[in-house]
Coordinates of C-alpha atoms in Angstrom, one line a residue:
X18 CA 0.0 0.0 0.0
X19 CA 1.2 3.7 -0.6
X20 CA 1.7 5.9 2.1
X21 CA -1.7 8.3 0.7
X22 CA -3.6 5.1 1.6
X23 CA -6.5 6.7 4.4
X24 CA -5.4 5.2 7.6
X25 CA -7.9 2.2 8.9
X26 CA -10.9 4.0 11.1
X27 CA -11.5 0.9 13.8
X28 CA -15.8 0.8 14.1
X29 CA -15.3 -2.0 16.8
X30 CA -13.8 -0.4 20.4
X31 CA -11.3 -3.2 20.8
X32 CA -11.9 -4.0 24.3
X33 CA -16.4 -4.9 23.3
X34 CA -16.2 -8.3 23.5
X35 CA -12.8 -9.3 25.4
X36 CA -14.9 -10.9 27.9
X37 CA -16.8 -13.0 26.1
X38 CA -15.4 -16.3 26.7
X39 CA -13.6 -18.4 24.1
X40 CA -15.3 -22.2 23.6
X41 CA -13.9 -24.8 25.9
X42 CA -10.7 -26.8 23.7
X43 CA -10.3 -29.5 26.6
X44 CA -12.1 -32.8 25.8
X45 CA -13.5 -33.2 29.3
X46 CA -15.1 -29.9 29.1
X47 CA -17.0 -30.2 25.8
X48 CA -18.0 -34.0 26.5
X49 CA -19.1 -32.2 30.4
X50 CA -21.0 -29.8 28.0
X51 CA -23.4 -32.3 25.6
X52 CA -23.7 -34.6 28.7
X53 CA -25.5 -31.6 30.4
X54 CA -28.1 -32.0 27.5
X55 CA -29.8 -35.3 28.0
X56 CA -29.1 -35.0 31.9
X57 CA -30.8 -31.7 32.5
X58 CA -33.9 -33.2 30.1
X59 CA -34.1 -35.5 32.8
X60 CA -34.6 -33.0 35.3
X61 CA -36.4 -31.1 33.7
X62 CA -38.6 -33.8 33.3
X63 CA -38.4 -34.9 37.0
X64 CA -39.6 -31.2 37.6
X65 CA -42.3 -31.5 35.2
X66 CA -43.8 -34.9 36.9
X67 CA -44.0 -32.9 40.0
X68 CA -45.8 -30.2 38.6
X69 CA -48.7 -32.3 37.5
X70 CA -48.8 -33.9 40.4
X71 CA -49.1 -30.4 42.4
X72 CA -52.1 -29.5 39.6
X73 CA -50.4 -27.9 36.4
X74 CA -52.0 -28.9 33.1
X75 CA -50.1 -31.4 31.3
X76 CA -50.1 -29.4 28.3
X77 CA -48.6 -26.8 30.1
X78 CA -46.0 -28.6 31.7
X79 CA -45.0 -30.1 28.3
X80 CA -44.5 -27.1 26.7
X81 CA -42.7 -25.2 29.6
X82 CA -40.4 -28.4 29.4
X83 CA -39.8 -28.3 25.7
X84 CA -39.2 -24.1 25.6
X85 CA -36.8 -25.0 28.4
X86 CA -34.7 -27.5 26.4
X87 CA -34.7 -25.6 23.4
X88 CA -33.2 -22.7 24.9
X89 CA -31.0 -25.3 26.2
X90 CA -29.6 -26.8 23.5
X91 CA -28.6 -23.4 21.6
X92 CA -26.8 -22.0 25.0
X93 CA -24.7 -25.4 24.7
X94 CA -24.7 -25.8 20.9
X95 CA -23.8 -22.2 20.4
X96 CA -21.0 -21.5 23.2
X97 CA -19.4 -24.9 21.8
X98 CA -19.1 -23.8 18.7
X99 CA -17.6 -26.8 15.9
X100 CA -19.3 -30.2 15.6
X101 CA -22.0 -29.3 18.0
X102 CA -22.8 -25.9 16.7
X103 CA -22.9 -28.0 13.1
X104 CA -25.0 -30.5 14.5
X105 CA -27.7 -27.8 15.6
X106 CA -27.6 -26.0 12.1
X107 CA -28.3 -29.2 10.5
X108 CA -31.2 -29.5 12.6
X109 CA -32.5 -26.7 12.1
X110 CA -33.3 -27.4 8.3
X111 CA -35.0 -31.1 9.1
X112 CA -37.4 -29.4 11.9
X113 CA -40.3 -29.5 9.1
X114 CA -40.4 -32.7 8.9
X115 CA -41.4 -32.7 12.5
X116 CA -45.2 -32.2 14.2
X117 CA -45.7 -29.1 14.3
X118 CA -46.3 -29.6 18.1
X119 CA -43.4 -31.1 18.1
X120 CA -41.1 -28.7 16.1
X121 CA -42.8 -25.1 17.5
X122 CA -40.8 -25.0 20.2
X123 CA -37.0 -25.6 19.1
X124 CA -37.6 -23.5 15.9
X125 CA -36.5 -20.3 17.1
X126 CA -33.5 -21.2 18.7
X127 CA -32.3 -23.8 16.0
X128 CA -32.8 -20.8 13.5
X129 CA -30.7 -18.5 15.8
X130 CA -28.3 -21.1 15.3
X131 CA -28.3 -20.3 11.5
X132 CA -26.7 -16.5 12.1
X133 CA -25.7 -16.3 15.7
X134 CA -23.5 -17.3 18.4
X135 CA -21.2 -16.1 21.4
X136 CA -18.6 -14.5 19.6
X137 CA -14.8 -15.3 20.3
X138 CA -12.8 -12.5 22.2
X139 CA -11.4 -9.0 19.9
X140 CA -8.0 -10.4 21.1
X141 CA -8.2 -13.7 19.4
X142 CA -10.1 -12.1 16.4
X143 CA -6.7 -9.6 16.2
X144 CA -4.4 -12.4 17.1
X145 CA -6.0 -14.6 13.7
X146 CA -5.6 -11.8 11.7
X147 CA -2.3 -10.9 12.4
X148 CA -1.5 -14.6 12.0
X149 CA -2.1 -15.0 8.6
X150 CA -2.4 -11.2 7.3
X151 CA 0.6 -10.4 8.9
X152 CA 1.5 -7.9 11.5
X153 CA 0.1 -4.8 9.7
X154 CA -3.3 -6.4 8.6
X155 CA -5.2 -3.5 9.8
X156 CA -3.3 -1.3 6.4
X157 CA -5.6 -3.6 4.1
X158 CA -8.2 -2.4 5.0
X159 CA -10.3 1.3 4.9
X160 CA -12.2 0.7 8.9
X161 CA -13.1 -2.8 10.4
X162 CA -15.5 -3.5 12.6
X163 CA -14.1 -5.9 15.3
X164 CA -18.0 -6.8 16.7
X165 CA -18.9 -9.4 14.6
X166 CA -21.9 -9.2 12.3
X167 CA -22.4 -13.2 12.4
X168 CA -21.0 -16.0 14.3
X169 CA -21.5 -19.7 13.0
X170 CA -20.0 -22.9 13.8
X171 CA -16.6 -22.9 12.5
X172 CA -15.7 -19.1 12.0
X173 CA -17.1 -15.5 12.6
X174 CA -18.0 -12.5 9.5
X175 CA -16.7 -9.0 10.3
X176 CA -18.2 -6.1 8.0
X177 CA -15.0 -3.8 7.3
X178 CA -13.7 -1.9 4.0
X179 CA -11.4 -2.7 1.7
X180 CA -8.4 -0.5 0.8
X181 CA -10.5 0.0 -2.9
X182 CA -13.1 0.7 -0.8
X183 CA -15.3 -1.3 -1.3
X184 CA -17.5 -3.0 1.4
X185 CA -15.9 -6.6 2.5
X186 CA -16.8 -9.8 4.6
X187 CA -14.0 -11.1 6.6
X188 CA -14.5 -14.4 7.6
X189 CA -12.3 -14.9 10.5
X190 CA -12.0 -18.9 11.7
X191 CA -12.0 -19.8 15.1
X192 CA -8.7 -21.2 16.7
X193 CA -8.7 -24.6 17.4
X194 CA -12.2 -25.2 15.0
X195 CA -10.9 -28.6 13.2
X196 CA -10.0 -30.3 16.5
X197 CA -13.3 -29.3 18.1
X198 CA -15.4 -30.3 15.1
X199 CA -14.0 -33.6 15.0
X200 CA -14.0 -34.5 18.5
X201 CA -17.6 -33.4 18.8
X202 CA -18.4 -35.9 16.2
X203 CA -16.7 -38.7 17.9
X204 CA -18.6 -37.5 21.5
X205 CA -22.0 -37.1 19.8
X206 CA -21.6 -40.2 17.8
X207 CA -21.4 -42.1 21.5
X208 CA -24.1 -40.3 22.8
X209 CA -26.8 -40.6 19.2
X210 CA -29.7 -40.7 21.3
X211 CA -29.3 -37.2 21.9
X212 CA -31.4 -36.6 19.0
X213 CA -34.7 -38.7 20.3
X214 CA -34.2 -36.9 23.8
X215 CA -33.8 -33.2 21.9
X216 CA -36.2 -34.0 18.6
X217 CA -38.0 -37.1 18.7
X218 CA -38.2 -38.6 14.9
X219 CA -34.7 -37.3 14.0
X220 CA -31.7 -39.5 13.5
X221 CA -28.8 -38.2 14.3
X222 CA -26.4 -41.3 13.2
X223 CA -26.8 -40.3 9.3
X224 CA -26.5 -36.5 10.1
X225 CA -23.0 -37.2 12.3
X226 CA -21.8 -39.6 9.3
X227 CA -22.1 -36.9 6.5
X228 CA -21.1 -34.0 8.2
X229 CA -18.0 -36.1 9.1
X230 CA -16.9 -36.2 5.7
X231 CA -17.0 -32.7 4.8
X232 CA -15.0 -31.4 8.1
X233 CA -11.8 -31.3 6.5
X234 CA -13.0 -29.1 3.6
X235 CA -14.8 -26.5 5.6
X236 CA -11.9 -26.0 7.4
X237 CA -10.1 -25.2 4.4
X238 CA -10.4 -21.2 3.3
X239 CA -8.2 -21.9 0.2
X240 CA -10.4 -24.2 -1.3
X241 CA -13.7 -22.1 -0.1
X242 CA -12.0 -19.5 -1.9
X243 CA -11.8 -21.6 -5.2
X244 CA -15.2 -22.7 -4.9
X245 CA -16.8 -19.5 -4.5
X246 CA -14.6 -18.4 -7.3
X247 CA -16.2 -20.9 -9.7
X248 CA -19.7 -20.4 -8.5
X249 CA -19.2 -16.0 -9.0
X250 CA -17.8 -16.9 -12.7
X251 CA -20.7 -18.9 -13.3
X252 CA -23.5 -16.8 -11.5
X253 CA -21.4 -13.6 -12.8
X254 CA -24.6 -11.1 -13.8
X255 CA -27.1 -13.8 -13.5
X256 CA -30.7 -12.1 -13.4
X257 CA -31.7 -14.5 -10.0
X258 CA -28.3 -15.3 -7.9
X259 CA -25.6 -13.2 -6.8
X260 CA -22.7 -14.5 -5.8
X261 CA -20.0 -12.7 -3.9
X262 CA -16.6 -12.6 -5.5
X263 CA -13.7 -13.2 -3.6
X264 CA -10.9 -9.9 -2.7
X265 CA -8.5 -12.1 -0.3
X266 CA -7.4 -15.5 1.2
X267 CA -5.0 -16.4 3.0
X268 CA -4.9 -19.0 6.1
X269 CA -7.9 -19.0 7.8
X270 CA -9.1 -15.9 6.7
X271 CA -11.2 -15.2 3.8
X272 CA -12.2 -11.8 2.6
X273 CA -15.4 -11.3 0.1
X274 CA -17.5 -8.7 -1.2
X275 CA -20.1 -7.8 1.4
X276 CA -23.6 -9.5 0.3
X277 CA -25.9 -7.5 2.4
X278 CA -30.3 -8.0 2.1
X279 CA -33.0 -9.9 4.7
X280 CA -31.8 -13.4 5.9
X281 CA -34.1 -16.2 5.0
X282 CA -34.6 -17.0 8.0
X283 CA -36.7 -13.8 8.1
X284 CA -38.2 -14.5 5.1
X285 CA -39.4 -17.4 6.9
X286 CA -40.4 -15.7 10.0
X287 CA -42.4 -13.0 8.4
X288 CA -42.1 -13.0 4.8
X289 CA -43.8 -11.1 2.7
X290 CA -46.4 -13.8 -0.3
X291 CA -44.0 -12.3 -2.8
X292 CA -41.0 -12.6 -1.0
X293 CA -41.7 -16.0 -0.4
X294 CA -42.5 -16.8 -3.6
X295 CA -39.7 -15.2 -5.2
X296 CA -37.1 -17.3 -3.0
X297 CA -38.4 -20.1 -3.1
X298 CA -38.0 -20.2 -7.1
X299 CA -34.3 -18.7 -6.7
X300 CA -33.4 -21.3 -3.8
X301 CA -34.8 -24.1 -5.7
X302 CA -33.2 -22.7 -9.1
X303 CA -29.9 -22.2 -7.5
X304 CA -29.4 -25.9 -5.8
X305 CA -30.2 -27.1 -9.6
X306 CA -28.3 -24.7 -11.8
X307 CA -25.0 -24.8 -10.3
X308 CA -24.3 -28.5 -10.4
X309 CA -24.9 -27.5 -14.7
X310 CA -23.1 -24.1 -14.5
X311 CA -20.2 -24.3 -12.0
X312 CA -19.7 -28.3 -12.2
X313 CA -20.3 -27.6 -8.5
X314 CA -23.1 -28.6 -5.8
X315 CA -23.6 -26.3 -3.2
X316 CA -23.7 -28.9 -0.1
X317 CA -24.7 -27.1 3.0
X318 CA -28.5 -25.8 2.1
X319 CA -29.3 -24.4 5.7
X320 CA -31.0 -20.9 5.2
X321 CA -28.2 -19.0 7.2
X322 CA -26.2 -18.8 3.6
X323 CA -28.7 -16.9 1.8
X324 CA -30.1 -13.9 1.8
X325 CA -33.1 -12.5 -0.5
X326 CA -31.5 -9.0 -1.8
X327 CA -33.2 -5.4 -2.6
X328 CA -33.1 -5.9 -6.4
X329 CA -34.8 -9.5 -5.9
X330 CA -31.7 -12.0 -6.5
X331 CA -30.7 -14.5 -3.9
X332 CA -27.2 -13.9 -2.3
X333 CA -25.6 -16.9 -1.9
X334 CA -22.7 -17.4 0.8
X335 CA -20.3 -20.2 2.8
X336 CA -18.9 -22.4 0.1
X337 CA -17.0 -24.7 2.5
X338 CA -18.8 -27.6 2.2
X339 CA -19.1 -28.2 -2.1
X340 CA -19.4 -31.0 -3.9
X341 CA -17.1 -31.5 -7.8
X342 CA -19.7 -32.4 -10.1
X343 CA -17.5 -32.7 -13.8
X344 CA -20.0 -33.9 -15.5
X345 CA -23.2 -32.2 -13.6
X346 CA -25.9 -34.2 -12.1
X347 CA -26.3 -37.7 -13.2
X348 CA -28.7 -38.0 -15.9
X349 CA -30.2 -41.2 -14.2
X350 CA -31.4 -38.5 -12.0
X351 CA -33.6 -37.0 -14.8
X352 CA -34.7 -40.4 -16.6
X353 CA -36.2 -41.7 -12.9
X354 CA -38.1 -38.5 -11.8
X355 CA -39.6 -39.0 -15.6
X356 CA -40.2 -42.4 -15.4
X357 CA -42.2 -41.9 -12.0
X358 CA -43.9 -39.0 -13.3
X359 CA -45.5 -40.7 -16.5
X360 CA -45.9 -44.1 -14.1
X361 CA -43.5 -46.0 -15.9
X362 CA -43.2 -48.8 -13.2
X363 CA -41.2 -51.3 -14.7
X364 CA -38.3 -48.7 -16.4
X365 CA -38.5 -46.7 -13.4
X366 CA -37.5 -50.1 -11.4
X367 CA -35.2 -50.9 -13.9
X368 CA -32.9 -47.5 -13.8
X369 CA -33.2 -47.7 -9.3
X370 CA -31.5 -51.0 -9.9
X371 CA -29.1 -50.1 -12.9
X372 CA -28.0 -47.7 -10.5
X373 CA -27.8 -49.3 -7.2
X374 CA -30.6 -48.0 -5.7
X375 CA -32.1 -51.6 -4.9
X376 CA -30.2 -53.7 -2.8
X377 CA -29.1 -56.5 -4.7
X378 CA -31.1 -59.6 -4.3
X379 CA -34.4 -57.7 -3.5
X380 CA -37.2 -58.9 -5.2
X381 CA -39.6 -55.6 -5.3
X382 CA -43.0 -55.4 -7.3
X383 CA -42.0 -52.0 -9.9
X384 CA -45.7 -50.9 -8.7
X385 CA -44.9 -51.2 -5.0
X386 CA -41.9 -49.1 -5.8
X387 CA -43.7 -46.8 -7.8
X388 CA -46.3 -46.2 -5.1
X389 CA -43.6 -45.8 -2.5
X390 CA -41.6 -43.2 -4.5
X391 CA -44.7 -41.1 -6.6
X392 CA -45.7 -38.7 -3.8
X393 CA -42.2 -37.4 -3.6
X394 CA -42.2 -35.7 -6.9
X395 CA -45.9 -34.3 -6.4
X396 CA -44.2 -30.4 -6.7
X397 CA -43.6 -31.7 -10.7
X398 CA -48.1 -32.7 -11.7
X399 CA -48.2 -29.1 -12.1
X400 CA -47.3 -25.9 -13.3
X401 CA -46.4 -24.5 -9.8
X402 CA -46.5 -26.2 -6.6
X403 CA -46.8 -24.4 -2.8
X404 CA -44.4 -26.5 -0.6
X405 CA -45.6 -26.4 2.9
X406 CA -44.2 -28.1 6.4
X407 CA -47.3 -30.4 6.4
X408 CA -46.7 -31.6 3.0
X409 CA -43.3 -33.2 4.5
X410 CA -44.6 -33.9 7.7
X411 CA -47.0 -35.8 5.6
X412 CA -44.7 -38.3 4.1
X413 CA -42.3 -38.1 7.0
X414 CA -45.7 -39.9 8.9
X415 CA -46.6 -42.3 5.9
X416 CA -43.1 -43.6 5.9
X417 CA -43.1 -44.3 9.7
X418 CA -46.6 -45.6 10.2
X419 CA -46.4 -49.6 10.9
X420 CA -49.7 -49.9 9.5
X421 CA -49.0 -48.9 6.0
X422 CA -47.3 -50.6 2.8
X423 CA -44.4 -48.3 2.9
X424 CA -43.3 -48.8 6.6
X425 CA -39.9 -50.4 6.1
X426 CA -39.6 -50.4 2.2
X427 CA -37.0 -47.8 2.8
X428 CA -34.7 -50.3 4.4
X429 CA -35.0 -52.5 0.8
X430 CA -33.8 -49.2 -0.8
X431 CA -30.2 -47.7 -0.7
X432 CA -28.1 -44.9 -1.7
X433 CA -25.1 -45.3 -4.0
X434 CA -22.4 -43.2 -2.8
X435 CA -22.3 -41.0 -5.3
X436 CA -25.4 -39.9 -4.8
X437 CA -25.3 -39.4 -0.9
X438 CA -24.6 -35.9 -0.6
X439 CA -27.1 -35.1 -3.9
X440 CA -29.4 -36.8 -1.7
X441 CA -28.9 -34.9 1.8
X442 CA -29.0 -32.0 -0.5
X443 CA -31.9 -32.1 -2.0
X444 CA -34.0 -33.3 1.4
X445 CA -32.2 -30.4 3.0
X446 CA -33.4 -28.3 0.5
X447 CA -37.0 -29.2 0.3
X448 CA -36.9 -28.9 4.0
X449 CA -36.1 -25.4 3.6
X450 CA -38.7 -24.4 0.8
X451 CA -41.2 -26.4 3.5
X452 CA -40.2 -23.5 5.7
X453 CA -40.7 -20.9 3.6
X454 CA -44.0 -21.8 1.8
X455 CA -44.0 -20.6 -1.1
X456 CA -45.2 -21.2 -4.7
X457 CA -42.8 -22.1 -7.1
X458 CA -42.5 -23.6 -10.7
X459 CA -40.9 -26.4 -9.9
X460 CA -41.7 -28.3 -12.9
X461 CA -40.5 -26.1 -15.3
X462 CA -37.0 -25.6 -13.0
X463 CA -36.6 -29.2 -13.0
X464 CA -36.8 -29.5 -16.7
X465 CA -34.4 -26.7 -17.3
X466 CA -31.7 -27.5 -15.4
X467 CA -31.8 -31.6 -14.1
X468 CA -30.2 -33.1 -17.7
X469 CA -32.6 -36.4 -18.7
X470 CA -36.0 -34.7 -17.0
X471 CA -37.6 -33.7 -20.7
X472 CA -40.7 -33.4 -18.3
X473 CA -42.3 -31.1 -20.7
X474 CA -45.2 -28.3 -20.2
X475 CA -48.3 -30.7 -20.0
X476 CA -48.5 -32.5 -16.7
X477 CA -49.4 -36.1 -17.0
X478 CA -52.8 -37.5 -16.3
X479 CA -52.5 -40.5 -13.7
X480 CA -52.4 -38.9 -9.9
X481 CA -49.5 -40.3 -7.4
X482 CA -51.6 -42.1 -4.7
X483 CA -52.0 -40.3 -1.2

C-alpha cells in the first residue's frame, strides 16, 4: 500500500467483547458440555412430573419443558461452537419434517443457530488476523469492525472496507475449530440418542456420518475460496443469484465482497407472499443450476447462507462444504423423476437397480416401488407447486406408520455413494422451501436444469396415490 492510503478507522472499540469467553478446547469440558443436555432433560422432566402432580395442566408442563430444552440446546450448541454448533444447524433445516407440536418450540432457537453465536474475544479475532495477514493487517483495509456481524459454527464474518473501498466480509475462523469439530463428532456419535431426547423422529447417526466427511473441507479457506470463485464466474450477472466474489485469502481468513439483504430465515419468519415466492424459485433454481453451470453442488442448504436481496436475486454465501460435479448431475437422476412421473413402473425399477438403488437380491413389485416413491415428486403434476411443512410432515408420517405398505420399504432401498450428498441436499433443500412456503414452478426448474427430465409443459394425467 502507498503511504496516501487513508489510515484504517477501527468501528469496533477493541476491548467490546474481550470478555466473552472463548469455547472450551479440553475434551472433558466439551463432553461435560453435551452430557449436560440429556441430563438436564431429565430433570427437567423430573420437575415437570411434579408439577402435575401439584395441579399444572399437562399441556402446560410439556411445553414449559420443551421451551426450556430448546433454549438449552442453543446456549450449549452455540457456546461450543464446531461439531455441536454444526449439528444444531443441521437441525435446524429437518425441523419440518417434524409435528408441528413437536417442532414449534425448538424453531426459534435452532434458527438462531443459522446466524448467531457467542462471539470469540477482539484479542483472538486480532491475534488470527495478524497470524495470517501479517502484522500490519489492519493497512488492508479502509475501517473494520471488530463486533462481529455473524457468528457460526466454524468461523465468525466481520463487515469492514477494503483498501478499494469497497464494502468486504472477513470471515475470520476460530482457533482450534478442526479439532473441536472432529471430536464433537466422535462424542456425539457415542451419545446418538441425543437426537430422540432433543427432537424425537430425528436421526442423528446419518446426520453425524455426513457432516464427518465434509469437516476437512470447511476448514479449508483456500479451497472455499476456489469454490466460490467458480460459483461467482458462473452466476457472474445472473438475473436471479448473486454471488460474492472473492478480494483475499490467506490461512484461515477469507475476505469477500459484502452481500448485504434480509436473511431467509426472516423470510421465513415474516415473509412477505412475494417474498416467499420469489425465494423459493431462486433457492430451488440455485441448488439445480449450479451442479450444470459451475460443475459444482452447493452442499450445506441451511438458510443462514442466503439472503433474498433489494433488487430481488438471492445472495448466496459459505462455500466450505461443495461437492465437484465434472459432468453435472447424473442424468439417471432425470430419466427416474420421468419415469415416475409418467408411471412407468417397470423402467422406473429398472434405472433404481441399474443404478444401485435396490439392494441387490431384493425382489420388489415396480408398482410397489412406484407407489412408495410417486408422492415425492408431487411439486412436478403441475405448473407451480406451494411446498408447505405439512406436506413433509405428511410423508415423513406415511413412511413411519407400521400400518401402512411403505413402513420399512425404505430399508430395501439404498443410496449409492455417489449420490449421498445429492441426496442430503436435496432433502435439506426441500426442508427449507417447507419453511418458507412458497409457490414455485418447480416443474419447469426441473426440466431446465436436471439433464434427462424432458418433463415437458403438460403435466401427466394418472395422480400419485396419497
Amino acid at each position: 500500500m502507498g503511504s496516501g492510503t487513508p489510515p484504517m478507522r477501527p468501528t469496533g472499540r477493541p476491548g467490546d467483547n474481550d470478555q466473552v469467553s472463548q469455547p472450551p478446547r479440553n475434551p472433558l469440558a466439551r463432553t461435560a458440555r453435551l452430557a449436560s443436555l440429556p441430563l438436564s432433560l431429565v430433570g427437567r422432566a423430573a420437575l415437570g412430573a411434579g408439577k402435575r402432580l401439584g395441579g399444572q395442566p399437562a399441556a402446560v408442563v410439556a411445553a414449559q419443558l420443551q421451551q426450556r430444552t430448546a433454549e438449552q440446546l442453543f446456549s450449549v450448541l452455540g457456546e461450543l461452537k464446531g461439531g455441536a454448533m454444526k449439528v444444531g444447524q443441521a437441525l435446524s433445516v429437518l425441523e419440518s419434517a417434524l409435528p408441528e407440536e413437536m417442532a414449534a418450540p425448538y424453531r426459534a432457537v435452532l434458527t438462531k443457530l443459522q446466524e448467531s453465536a457467542p462471539p470469540m474475544p477482539t484479542a483472538t479475532t486480532h491475534a488470527v488476523l495478524a497470524e495470517h495477514l501479517g502484522q500490519d493487517w489492519r493497512t488492508m483495509f479502509r475501517d473494520f469492525d471488530s463486533t462481529p456481524a455473524a457468528c457460526a459454527s466454524i468461523g465468525q464474518v466481520h463487515r469492514a472496507t477494503w483498501q478499494d473501498g469497497r464494502p468486504v466480509a472477513v470471515k475470520v475462523q476460530y482457533p482450534g475449530a478442526g479439532p473441536a469439530l472432529l471430536g464433537d463428532f466422535r462424542r456425539l456419535s457415542r451419545v446418538t440418542k441425543l437426537a430422540t431426547s432433543l427432537l424425537p423422529g430425528i436421526d442423528l447417526g446419518p446426520v453425524l456420518d455426513e457432516l464427518v466427511l465434509r469437516v476437512g473441507e470447511e476448514l479449508d479457506y483456500a479451497a472455499e475460496a476456489d469454490h466460490q470463485r467458480a460459483f461467482a464466474a458462473a452466476f457472474a450477472e445472473d438475473a436471479h443469484v448473486r454471488v460474492p466474489d472473492v478480494v483475499h485469502q490467506a490461512g484461515t481468513v477469507l475476505v469477500s465482497d459484502w452481500v448485504g439483504g434480509i436473511p431467509l430465515s426472516s423470510v421465513i419468519d415474516r415473509g412477505s407472499a412475494q417474498q416467499r415466492d420469489r425465494v423459493s424459485e431462486r433457492y430451488l433454481e440455485f441448488l439445480l443450476a449450479g451442479p450444470q453451470r459451475a460443475r459444482r453442488l452447493h452442499a450445506d442448504p441451511h438458510p443462514g447462507n442466503f439472503r433474498l436481496l433489494e433488487d430481488g436475486r438471492l445472495g448466496v454465501l459459505d462455500f466450505g462444504s461443495v461437492d465437484r460435479l465434472p459432468d453435472g448431475l447424473p442424468k439417471a437422476i432425470g430419466r427416474v423423476l420421468r419415469e415416475t412421473l409418467t408411471a412407468d413402473a417397470a423402467s422406473m425399477t429398472t434405472g433404481l437397480r441399474e443404478e444401485g438403488f435396490i439392494r441387490a437380491g431384493s425382489d420388489l413389485e415396480p408398482e410397489r416401488v412406484w407407489r412408495f416413491l410417486a408422492p415425492f415428486i408431487e411439486p412436478l403434476r403441475e405448473d407451480t407447486f406451494t411446498f408447505q411443512r405439512e406436506w413433509l410432515r405428511g410423508h415423513s408420517t406415511r413412511l413411519q406408520d407400521p400400518r401402512g405398505e411403505d413402513f420399512g420399504l425404505g430399508l430395501r432401498l439404498t443410496l449409492p455413494p455417489e449420490y449421498l450428498l445429492i441426496h442430503r441436499v436435496w432433502l435439506g433443500g426441500i426442508a427449507v422451501l417447507c419453511q418458507i412456503g412458497g409457490t414455485v414452478p418447480a416443474r419447469a426448474i426441473v426440466d431446465t436444469w436436471v439433464p434427462g427430465a424432458h418433463l415437458g409443459p403438460t403435466p401427466v394425467s394418472r395422480s400419485a396415490p396419497s
